CSV table of C-alpha atoms in Angstrom, one decimal:
chain,number,residue,atom,x,y,z
N,255,MET,CA,-35.7,-11.9,21.5
N,256,GLN,CA,-32.5,-10.0,22.4
N,257,ASP,CA,-29.6,-8.7,20.2
N,258,ALA,CA,-26.6,-8.7,22.6
N,259,ASP,CA,-24.5,-6.6,20.3
N,260,SER,CA,-27.0,-3.8,19.8
N,261,GLY,CA,-28.7,-4.0,23.2
N,262,ILE,CA,-32.1,-4.3,21.5
N,263,ARG,CA,-34.7,-6.5,23.2
N,264,VAL,CA,-38.1,-7.2,21.8
N,265,ILE,CA,-40.8,-8.4,24.2
N,266,PRO,CA,-44.5,-8.9,24.1
N,267,ALA,CA,-46.4,-5.7,25.1
N,268,GLN,CA,-48.2,-7.5,27.9
N,269,GLY,CA,-48.7,-6.0,31.3
N,270,ARG,CA,-49.4,-2.4,32.2
N,271,SER,CA,-45.9,-1.1,31.8
N,272,ALA,CA,-45.1,-2.7,28.5
N,273,PHE,CA,-48.4,-1.9,26.9
N,274,ARG,CA,-48.1,1.7,28.1
N,275,HIS,CA,-44.8,1.9,26.2
N,276,PHE,CA,-46.6,0.5,23.2
N,277,LEU,CA,-49.3,3.2,23.4
N,278,ARG,CA,-47.0,6.1,24.1
N,279,LEU,CA,-44.1,5.4,21.7
N,280,PRO,CA,-45.7,7.3,18.7
N,281,TYR,CA,-45.4,10.5,20.7
N,282,ARG,CA,-41.7,10.2,20.6
N,283,ILE,CA,-41.6,9.3,16.9
N,284,TYR,CA,-43.8,12.2,15.9
N,285,LYS,CA,-43.0,14.8,18.5
N,286,ASP,CA,-41.8,17.4,15.9
N,287,ASP,CA,-44.2,16.4,13.1
N,288,PRO,CA,-47.0,18.9,12.7
N,289,ASN,CA,-48.9,16.6,10.3
N,290,TRP,CA,-49.3,13.7,12.7
N,291,VAL,CA,-52.8,13.1,14.1
N,292,ALA,CA,-52.6,11.1,17.3
N,293,PRO,CA,-55.2,8.3,17.5
N,294,LEU,CA,-57.3,8.4,20.7
N,295,LEU,CA,-55.5,6.2,23.2
N,296,ARG,CA,-58.8,4.7,24.1
N,297,ASP,CA,-59.3,3.4,20.6
N,298,VAL,CA,-55.9,1.7,20.4
N,299,LYS,CA,-56.5,0.0,23.8
N,300,ILE,CA,-59.9,-1.4,22.7
N,301,MET,CA,-58.4,-2.9,19.5
N,302,PHE,CA,-56.2,-5.2,21.7
N,303,ASP,CA,-58.9,-5.9,24.3
N,304,ARG,CA,-59.9,-9.5,23.6
N,305,LYS,CA,-63.1,-9.0,25.5
N,306,LYS,CA,-64.2,-5.9,23.6
N,307,HIS,CA,-63.0,-6.1,20.0
N,308,PRO,CA,-64.8,-8.7,17.8
N,309,PHE,CA,-61.6,-9.4,15.7
N,310,HIS,CA,-60.4,-11.6,18.6
N,311,LEU,CA,-63.5,-13.9,18.3
N,312,HIS,CA,-62.0,-15.4,15.1
N,313,SER,CA,-58.3,-14.4,14.9
N,314,GLU,CA,-55.4,-13.3,17.1
N,315,ALA,CA,-53.0,-10.4,17.4
N,316,GLN,CA,-49.9,-10.0,19.6
N,317,PRO,CA,-48.3,-6.5,20.2
N,318,PHE,CA,-44.6,-6.3,20.8
N,319,ILE,CA,-42.3,-3.5,22.0
N,320,ALA,CA,-38.6,-3.0,21.3
N,321,LEU,CA,-36.4,-1.7,24.1
N,322,ARG,CA,-32.8,-0.5,24.0
N,323,ASP,CA,-31.2,0.1,27.3
N,324,GLY,CA,-34.6,-0.1,28.8
N,325,GLN,CA,-36.1,2.7,26.6
N,326,PRO,CA,-38.8,2.0,24.0
N,327,VAL,CA,-37.5,2.5,20.5
N,328,GLY,CA,-40.0,0.5,18.4
N,329,ARG,CA,-43.3,-1.3,18.3
N,330,ILE,CA,-45.2,-3.7,16.1
N,331,ALA,CA,-48.1,-6.2,16.2
N,332,ALA,CA,-48.2,-9.7,14.7
N,333,VAL,CA,-51.7,-10.5,13.2
N,334,HIS,CA,-53.1,-13.9,12.3
N,335,ASN,CA,-56.3,-13.1,10.5
N,336,ARG,CA,-57.8,-16.6,10.1
N,337,ASN,CA,-60.7,-15.2,8.0
N,338,HIS,CA,-58.2,-13.8,5.4
N,339,VAL,CA,-56.4,-17.2,5.2
N,340,ALA,CA,-59.7,-19.1,4.7
N,341,ILE,CA,-61.3,-16.7,2.2
N,342,HIS,CA,-58.2,-16.1,0.0
N,343,GLU,CA,-56.7,-19.6,0.5
N,344,GLU,CA,-53.3,-18.2,1.1
N,345,PRO,CA,-51.0,-18.6,4.1
N,346,VAL,CA,-50.5,-14.9,4.7
N,347,GLY,CA,-50.0,-13.3,8.1
N,348,PHE,CA,-49.7,-9.6,8.8
N,349,PHE,CA,-47.8,-7.0,10.7
N,350,GLY,CA,-49.4,-3.7,11.9
N,351,PHE,CA,-49.1,-0.8,14.3
N,352,PHE,CA,-45.5,-0.4,13.3
N,353,GLU,CA,-43.6,2.6,14.8
N,354,CYS,CA,-39.9,2.8,15.0
N,355,VAL,CA,-36.9,5.1,15.4
N,356,ASN,CA,-34.8,5.5,12.3
N,357,ASP,CA,-32.6,2.5,13.0
N,358,HIS,CA,-32.6,-0.6,10.7
N,359,ARG,CA,-31.4,-2.8,13.6
N,360,VAL,CA,-34.5,-2.0,15.6
N,361,ALA,CA,-36.8,-2.4,12.6
N,362,GLY,CA,-35.2,-5.7,11.7
N,363,ALA,CA,-35.6,-7.0,15.2
N,364,LEU,CA,-39.3,-6.1,15.2
N,365,PHE,CA,-39.9,-7.7,11.8
N,366,ASP,CA,-38.0,-10.9,12.8
N,367,VAL,CA,-40.1,-11.4,16.0
N,368,VAL,CA,-43.3,-11.1,13.9
N,369,ALA,CA,-41.9,-13.5,11.3
N,370,ALA,CA,-41.1,-16.1,13.9
N,371,TRP,CA,-44.6,-15.7,15.5
N,372,LEU,CA,-46.3,-16.1,12.1
N,373,ARG,CA,-44.1,-19.1,11.2
N,374,GLN,CA,-45.2,-20.9,14.4
N,375,ARG,CA,-48.8,-20.7,13.0
N,376,GLY,CA,-47.9,-22.2,9.6
N,377,LEU,CA,-47.9,-19.0,7.7
N,378,GLU,CA,-45.6,-18.4,4.7
N,379,THR,CA,-45.8,-14.7,3.9
N,380,MET,CA,-45.7,-11.6,6.1
N,381,ARG,CA,-47.7,-8.7,4.7
N,382,GLY,CA,-48.3,-5.2,6.0
N,383,PRO,CA,-48.9,-2.9,7.5
N,384,ALA,CA,-52.5,-3.8,8.3
N,385,SER,CA,-54.4,-3.1,11.5
N,386,PHE,CA,-56.0,-5.7,11.5
N,387,SER,CA,-57.3,-6.1,8.0
N,388,THR,CA,-58.2,-4.0,4.9
N,389,ASN,CA,-61.3,-2.9,6.7
N,390,GLU,CA,-59.2,-0.8,9.0
N,391,GLN,CA,-56.0,1.2,8.4
N,392,VAL,CA,-53.6,-0.4,5.9
N,393,GLY,CA,-50.4,0.6,4.1
N,394,PHE,CA,-47.4,2.9,4.6
N,395,LEU,CA,-47.7,6.4,3.2
N,396,VAL,CA,-45.2,6.6,0.3
N,397,GLU,CA,-46.3,9.9,-1.3
N,398,GLY,CA,-48.0,13.0,0.0
N,399,PHE,CA,-46.3,13.7,3.3
N,400,ASP,CA,-46.9,17.4,3.2
N,401,THR,CA,-50.5,17.3,4.6
N,402,PRO,CA,-52.1,15.6,7.6
N,403,PRO,CA,-54.1,12.4,6.9
N,404,PHE,CA,-57.8,12.4,6.6
N,405,ILE,CA,-59.9,10.6,9.2
N,406,MET,CA,-59.0,6.8,9.5
N,407,MET,CA,-56.1,7.0,7.1
N,408,PRO,CA,-52.5,6.2,8.0
N,409,TYR,CA,-49.5,8.4,8.3
N,410,ASN,CA,-45.8,7.7,8.9
N,411,PRO,CA,-42.3,9.2,8.4
N,412,PRO,CA,-40.8,8.7,5.0
N,413,TYR,CA,-37.9,6.6,6.4
N,414,TYR,CA,-40.3,3.7,7.2
N,415,ILE,CA,-40.2,2.7,3.5
N,416,ASP,CA,-36.4,2.3,3.6
N,417,LEU,CA,-36.5,0.3,6.9
N,418,THR,CA,-39.1,-2.0,5.3
N,419,LEU,CA,-37.2,-2.6,2.1
N,420,GLU,CA,-33.9,-3.1,4.0
N,421,ALA,CA,-35.7,-5.8,6.0
N,422,GLY,CA,-36.3,-7.9,2.9
N,423,PHE,CA,-39.9,-6.8,2.0
N,424,GLU,CA,-41.1,-6.2,-1.6
N,425,PRO,CA,-44.0,-4.0,-2.7
N,426,ALA,CA,-47.3,-6.0,-2.8
N,427,LYS,CA,-50.0,-3.4,-3.6
N,428,THR,CA,-50.4,0.3,-4.0
N,429,LEU,CA,-53.4,2.3,-2.8
N,430,ILE,CA,-54.3,5.9,-3.7
N,431,ALA,CA,-56.2,8.8,-2.2
N,432,ALA,CA,-57.8,11.4,-4.6
N,433,HIS,CA,-58.4,14.9,-3.5
N,434,LEU,CA,-61.3,17.1,-4.8
N,435,GLY,CA,-61.0,20.8,-4.0
N,436,GLN,CA,-64.5,22.0,-4.9
N,437,ASN,CA,-68.2,21.2,-4.3
N,438,VAL,CA,-69.8,22.0,-7.7
N,439,PRO,CA,-71.1,18.8,-9.5
N,440,PRO,CA,-69.9,18.4,-13.1
N,441,GLU,CA,-72.5,19.4,-15.7
N,442,TYR,CA,-72.4,15.9,-17.4
N,443,LEU,CA,-73.5,14.3,-14.1
N,444,VAL,CA,-76.3,16.7,-13.7
N,445,ARG,CA,-77.5,16.0,-17.3
N,446,GLN,CA,-77.3,12.2,-16.7
N,447,GLU,CA,-78.9,12.2,-13.3
N,448,GLU,CA,-82.6,12.1,-14.1
N,449,ARG,CA,-82.2,9.9,-17.2
N,450,THR,CA,-80.2,7.3,-15.2
N,451,SER,CA,-82.7,7.3,-12.3
N,452,GLU,CA,-85.7,6.8,-14.6
N,453,ARG,CA,-84.0,4.1,-16.8
N,454,LEU,CA,-82.9,2.0,-13.8
N,455,ASN,CA,-85.9,2.8,-11.6
N,456,VAL,CA,-83.8,3.4,-8.6
N,457,SER,CA,-84.1,5.9,-5.7
N,458,LEU,CA,-81.6,7.4,-3.3
N,459,ARG,CA,-82.0,8.1,0.4
N,460,HIS,CA,-79.9,8.8,3.4
N,461,ILE,CA,-79.5,6.5,6.4
N,462,ARG,CA,-82.4,6.4,8.9
N,463,MET,CA,-80.8,7.0,12.3
N,464,ASP,CA,-84.1,5.9,14.0
N,465,GLU,CA,-83.6,2.5,12.3
N,466,PHE,CA,-79.9,2.3,12.9
N,467,GLU,CA,-79.7,-1.4,13.7
N,468,LYS,CA,-81.8,-2.4,10.8
N,469,GLU,CA,-79.8,-0.2,8.5
N,470,LEU,CA,-76.7,-2.0,9.5
N,471,ASP,CA,-78.1,-5.3,8.3
N,472,ARG,CA,-78.9,-3.7,4.9
N,473,VAL,CA,-75.5,-2.1,4.6
N,474,ARG,CA,-73.6,-5.3,5.6
N,475,VAL,CA,-75.1,-7.2,2.6
N,476,ILE,CA,-74.1,-4.5,0.2
N,477,TYR,CA,-70.6,-4.0,1.7
N,478,ASN,CA,-69.6,-7.6,1.7
N,479,GLN,CA,-70.9,-8.3,-1.8
N,480,ALA,CA,-69.8,-5.1,-3.5
N,481,TRP,CA,-66.2,-5.4,-2.3
N,482,GLU,CA,-65.8,-9.2,-2.2
N,483,LYS,CA,-63.6,-9.3,-5.4
N,484,ASN,CA,-61.2,-6.6,-4.2
N,485,TRP,CA,-57.6,-7.5,-3.6
N,486,GLY,CA,-57.2,-8.5,0.1
N,487,PHE,CA,-60.8,-7.8,1.0
N,488,VAL,CA,-62.2,-9.8,4.0
N,489,PRO,CA,-65.9,-9.6,4.6
N,490,MET,CA,-66.9,-8.1,7.9
N,491,THR,CA,-68.6,-10.4,10.4
N,492,GLU,CA,-71.8,-9.1,11.9
N,493,ASP,CA,-70.1,-8.4,15.2
N,494,GLU,CA,-67.3,-6.4,13.4
N,495,LEU,CA,-69.7,-4.3,11.4
N,496,ARG,CA,-71.8,-3.4,14.4
N,497,PHE,CA,-68.7,-2.6,16.5
N,498,MET,CA,-67.3,-0.3,13.8
N,499,ALA,CA,-70.7,1.3,13.1
N,500,HIS,CA,-71.3,2.1,16.8
N,501,GLU,CA,-67.7,3.6,17.0
N,502,LEU,CA,-68.6,5.8,14.0
N,503,LYS,CA,-72.2,6.5,15.0
N,504,PRO,CA,-71.5,10.0,16.6
N,505,ALA,CA,-69.8,11.1,13.3
N,506,VAL,CA,-72.6,9.6,11.2
N,507,ALA,CA,-75.3,11.3,13.3
N,508,ARG,CA,-73.6,14.7,12.7
N,509,ASP,CA,-74.4,14.3,8.9
N,510,PRO,CA,-76.7,11.4,8.2
N,511,GLU,CA,-77.5,12.9,4.8
N,512,LEU,CA,-73.9,12.1,3.8
N,513,VAL,CA,-74.6,8.3,4.1
N,514,VAL,CA,-76.4,7.4,0.9
N,515,ILE,CA,-78.3,4.2,0.2
N,516,VAL,CA,-79.6,3.3,-3.2
N,517,GLU,CA,-82.7,1.1,-3.6
N,518,ASN,CA,-84.2,-0.7,-6.6
N,519,ALA,CA,-87.9,-0.6,-7.6
N,520,GLU,CA,-88.7,-3.2,-5.0
N,521,GLY,CA,-87.1,-1.2,-2.2
N,522,GLU,CA,-84.1,-3.5,-1.9
N,523,PRO,CA,-80.7,-1.8,-1.1
N,524,ILE,CA,-78.3,-2.2,-4.0
N,525,GLY,CA,-75.7,0.5,-3.4
N,526,PHE,CA,-74.1,2.3,-0.5
N,527,SER,CA,-71.7,5.2,0.2
N,528,LEU,CA,-70.3,6.4,3.5
N,529,THR,CA,-68.9,10.0,3.8
N,530,LEU,CA,-67.7,11.5,7.0
N,531,ARG,CA,-66.4,14.9,7.9
N,532,ASP,CA,-62.6,14.9,8.4
N,533,PHE,CA,-62.7,14.9,12.2
N,534,ASN,CA,-58.9,14.6,12.1
N,535,GLN,CA,-58.9,18.4,11.8
N,536,ALA,CA,-60.3,18.5,15.3
N,537,LEU,CA,-58.5,15.4,16.7
N,538,ILE,CA,-55.1,16.8,15.8
N,539,HIS,CA,-55.5,19.3,18.6
N,540,ALA,CA,-56.2,16.7,21.3
N,541,ARG,CA,-53.0,14.7,20.9
N,542,GLY,CA,-54.8,11.4,21.5
N,543,ARG,CA,-56.3,12.3,24.9
N,544,LEU,CA,-59.9,13.1,25.7
N,545,PHE,CA,-59.2,14.3,29.3
N,546,PRO,CA,-58.8,16.6,30.9
N,547,PHE,CA,-59.0,19.1,28.0
N,548,GLY,CA,-58.8,16.9,24.8
N,549,LEU,CA,-62.6,16.6,24.5
N,550,LEU,CA,-63.1,20.4,24.8
N,551,LYS,CA,-60.5,20.9,22.0
N,552,ILE,CA,-62.2,18.4,19.8
N,553,LEU,CA,-65.7,19.9,20.3
N,554,TRP,CA,-64.4,23.4,19.7
N,555,HIS,CA,-62.5,22.6,16.5
N,556,SER,CA,-65.2,20.3,15.1
N,557,ARG,CA,-67.8,23.1,14.9
N,558,ASN,CA,-66.9,23.8,11.3
N,559,ILE,CA,-65.0,21.2,9.4
N,560,PRO,CA,-65.1,22.1,5.7
N,561,TRP,CA,-63.7,18.8,4.3
N,562,VAL,CA,-65.0,15.2,4.1
N,563,ARG,CA,-63.7,11.8,3.3
N,564,VAL,CA,-65.6,9.4,1.1
N,565,LEU,CA,-64.7,6.1,2.8
N,566,THR,CA,-66.8,3.7,0.7
N,567,LEU,CA,-68.8,3.9,-2.5
N,568,GLY,CA,-70.0,0.7,-4.2
N,569,VAL,CA,-73.0,-1.2,-5.7
N,570,LEU,CA,-73.9,-4.8,-6.0
N,571,PRO,CA,-72.1,-6.6,-8.9
N,572,GLU,CA,-75.2,-6.9,-11.1
N,573,TYR,CA,-75.8,-3.1,-11.0
N,574,ARG,CA,-72.3,-2.0,-11.9
N,575,ARG,CA,-71.4,0.1,-14.9
N,576,LYS,CA,-74.9,1.5,-15.2
N,577,GLY,CA,-74.3,5.0,-13.8
N,578,ILE,CA,-75.4,4.3,-10.2
N,579,ASP,CA,-72.0,5.4,-8.8
N,580,GLY,CA,-72.6,8.7,-10.6
N,581,LEU,CA,-75.9,9.2,-8.9
N,582,MET,CA,-74.3,8.7,-5.5
N,583,ILE,CA,-71.5,11.1,-6.3
N,584,ILE,CA,-73.8,13.8,-7.4
N,585,ARG,CA,-75.9,13.3,-4.2
N,586,ILE,CA,-72.7,13.7,-2.1
N,587,PHE,CA,-71.8,16.9,-4.1
N,588,ARG,CA,-75.3,18.4,-3.3
N,589,VAL,CA,-75.4,17.5,0.3
N,590,ALA,CA,-71.8,18.7,0.9
N,591,ALA,CA,-72.5,22.0,-0.8
N,592,SER,CA,-75.6,22.5,1.3
N,593,LYS,CA,-73.6,22.0,4.5
N,594,GLY,CA,-70.8,24.4,3.5
N,595,ILE,CA,-68.3,21.7,2.7
N,596,ASN,CA,-65.6,22.7,0.3
N,597,GLY,CA,-64.4,19.4,-1.0
N,598,GLY,CA,-62.6,16.3,0.3
N,599,GLU,CA,-60.9,13.0,-0.3
N,600,PHE,CA,-61.9,9.7,-1.9
N,601,SER,CA,-59.9,7.0,-0.2
N,602,TRP,CA,-58.6,4.5,-0.3
N,603,ILE,CA,-58.7,3.0,-3.8
N,604,LEU,CA,-56.6,0.2,-5.4
N,605,GLU,CA,-54.2,1.9,-7.8
N,606,ASP,CA,-55.3,-0.6,-10.6
N,607,ASN,CA,-59.0,-0.1,-9.9
N,608,LEU,CA,-59.5,2.0,-13.1
N,609,PRO,CA,-63.3,1.7,-13.1
N,610,MET,CA,-63.3,3.7,-9.9
N,611,ILE,CA,-60.4,6.0,-10.6
N,612,LYS,CA,-61.6,7.2,-14.0
N,613,PRO,CA,-65.0,8.6,-12.8
N,614,LEU,CA,-63.2,10.4,-10.0
N,615,GLU,CA,-60.8,12.0,-12.5
N,616,LYS,CA,-63.8,13.1,-14.6
N,617,VAL,CA,-65.4,14.9,-11.6
N,618,GLY,CA,-62.1,16.8,-11.1
N,619,SER,CA,-60.3,15.0,-8.4
N,620,ARG,CA,-56.5,14.3,-8.5
N,621,VAL,CA,-54.4,11.6,-6.9
N,622,TYR,CA,-52.3,13.3,-4.2
N,623,LYS,CA,-51.3,10.5,-1.8
N,624,ARG,CA,-50.2,6.9,-2.3
N,625,TYR,CA,-49.9,4.1,0.2
N,626,ARG,CA,-48.2,0.7,-0.1
N,627,LEU,CA,-48.4,-2.7,1.4
N,628,TYR,CA,-45.3,-5.0,1.4
N,629,ASP,CA,-44.7,-8.7,1.4
N,630,ARG,CA,-41.9,-10.7,2.8
N,631,THR,CA,-41.5,-14.5,2.3
N,632,LEU,CA,-41.0,-16.3,5.6
């Protein structure tokens, strides 16, 4: 696609040169932004590698780059997640990996290319950003630009919202992140802990790294059932879960006690929470590169990370509203305190998920960042 009047040309990011532009463009967008954490270039490459990333076994994604006078000024990816279409029975496609200079013509050209690509596949709504689904990074940051993102959370300039709305999108869903600035468990949770455990006859343990593959099977059952009713949720395939788990394994191995599994009296897993140290505090110094010195910087700055992100916390439907989430939260409090962790972030959570937000407010957390997904009718 080419706009003769503006000199903007949008092309598939295929071939070494075009894909290098796709990878490197964010460095231009965020060159003066101290809060941006560059993703590892290796990680972005793998996401679009059809031979390595399991998403491509069931769906497809196409990256694009916008050029003006031969210089990269924007990027985007069109995403056809067939599993989402089948599970939710809605003809929705996605855009993701959006980065753009502050120019509505560039943004409009990028969105129009994705719209055409999705229409060709019979899809009727374009939603995003999502890379590639709600199991990865989703949403534009719309509130809370004053601090860097926690690990695996998105970040963007404020003007992206205006570019998106000007291109004909409307808000679809808002997500929140809650921050907790202390590591002392509330007294009411402490009082309830023993009584809840005995009443329900449940036990808590941390992940067994020597049974990592078997633990993944146990966790996948909980994850896909506990979140299946969430807006936009797409169950992970076995390949996707194992891929993500092995990507996160070094971080999990650093603090396996922060990965909590709840079992019933029969020893069956019924709840699960995943908490990781905020390695973004180390990654921010590497600027996306491991070599030649990025790895050394990451290792140096990751020696003492005092903050964590609680990525997931859920129980099987039949065990909800019984206090099991409180048991997991108090376990996280205790482990974090024993490791010198000062607090952290619960994210992300649907803004209308009050059964999750209310308990977090009771333990002292506060909503400090908001993210939003947008829809555009094709």
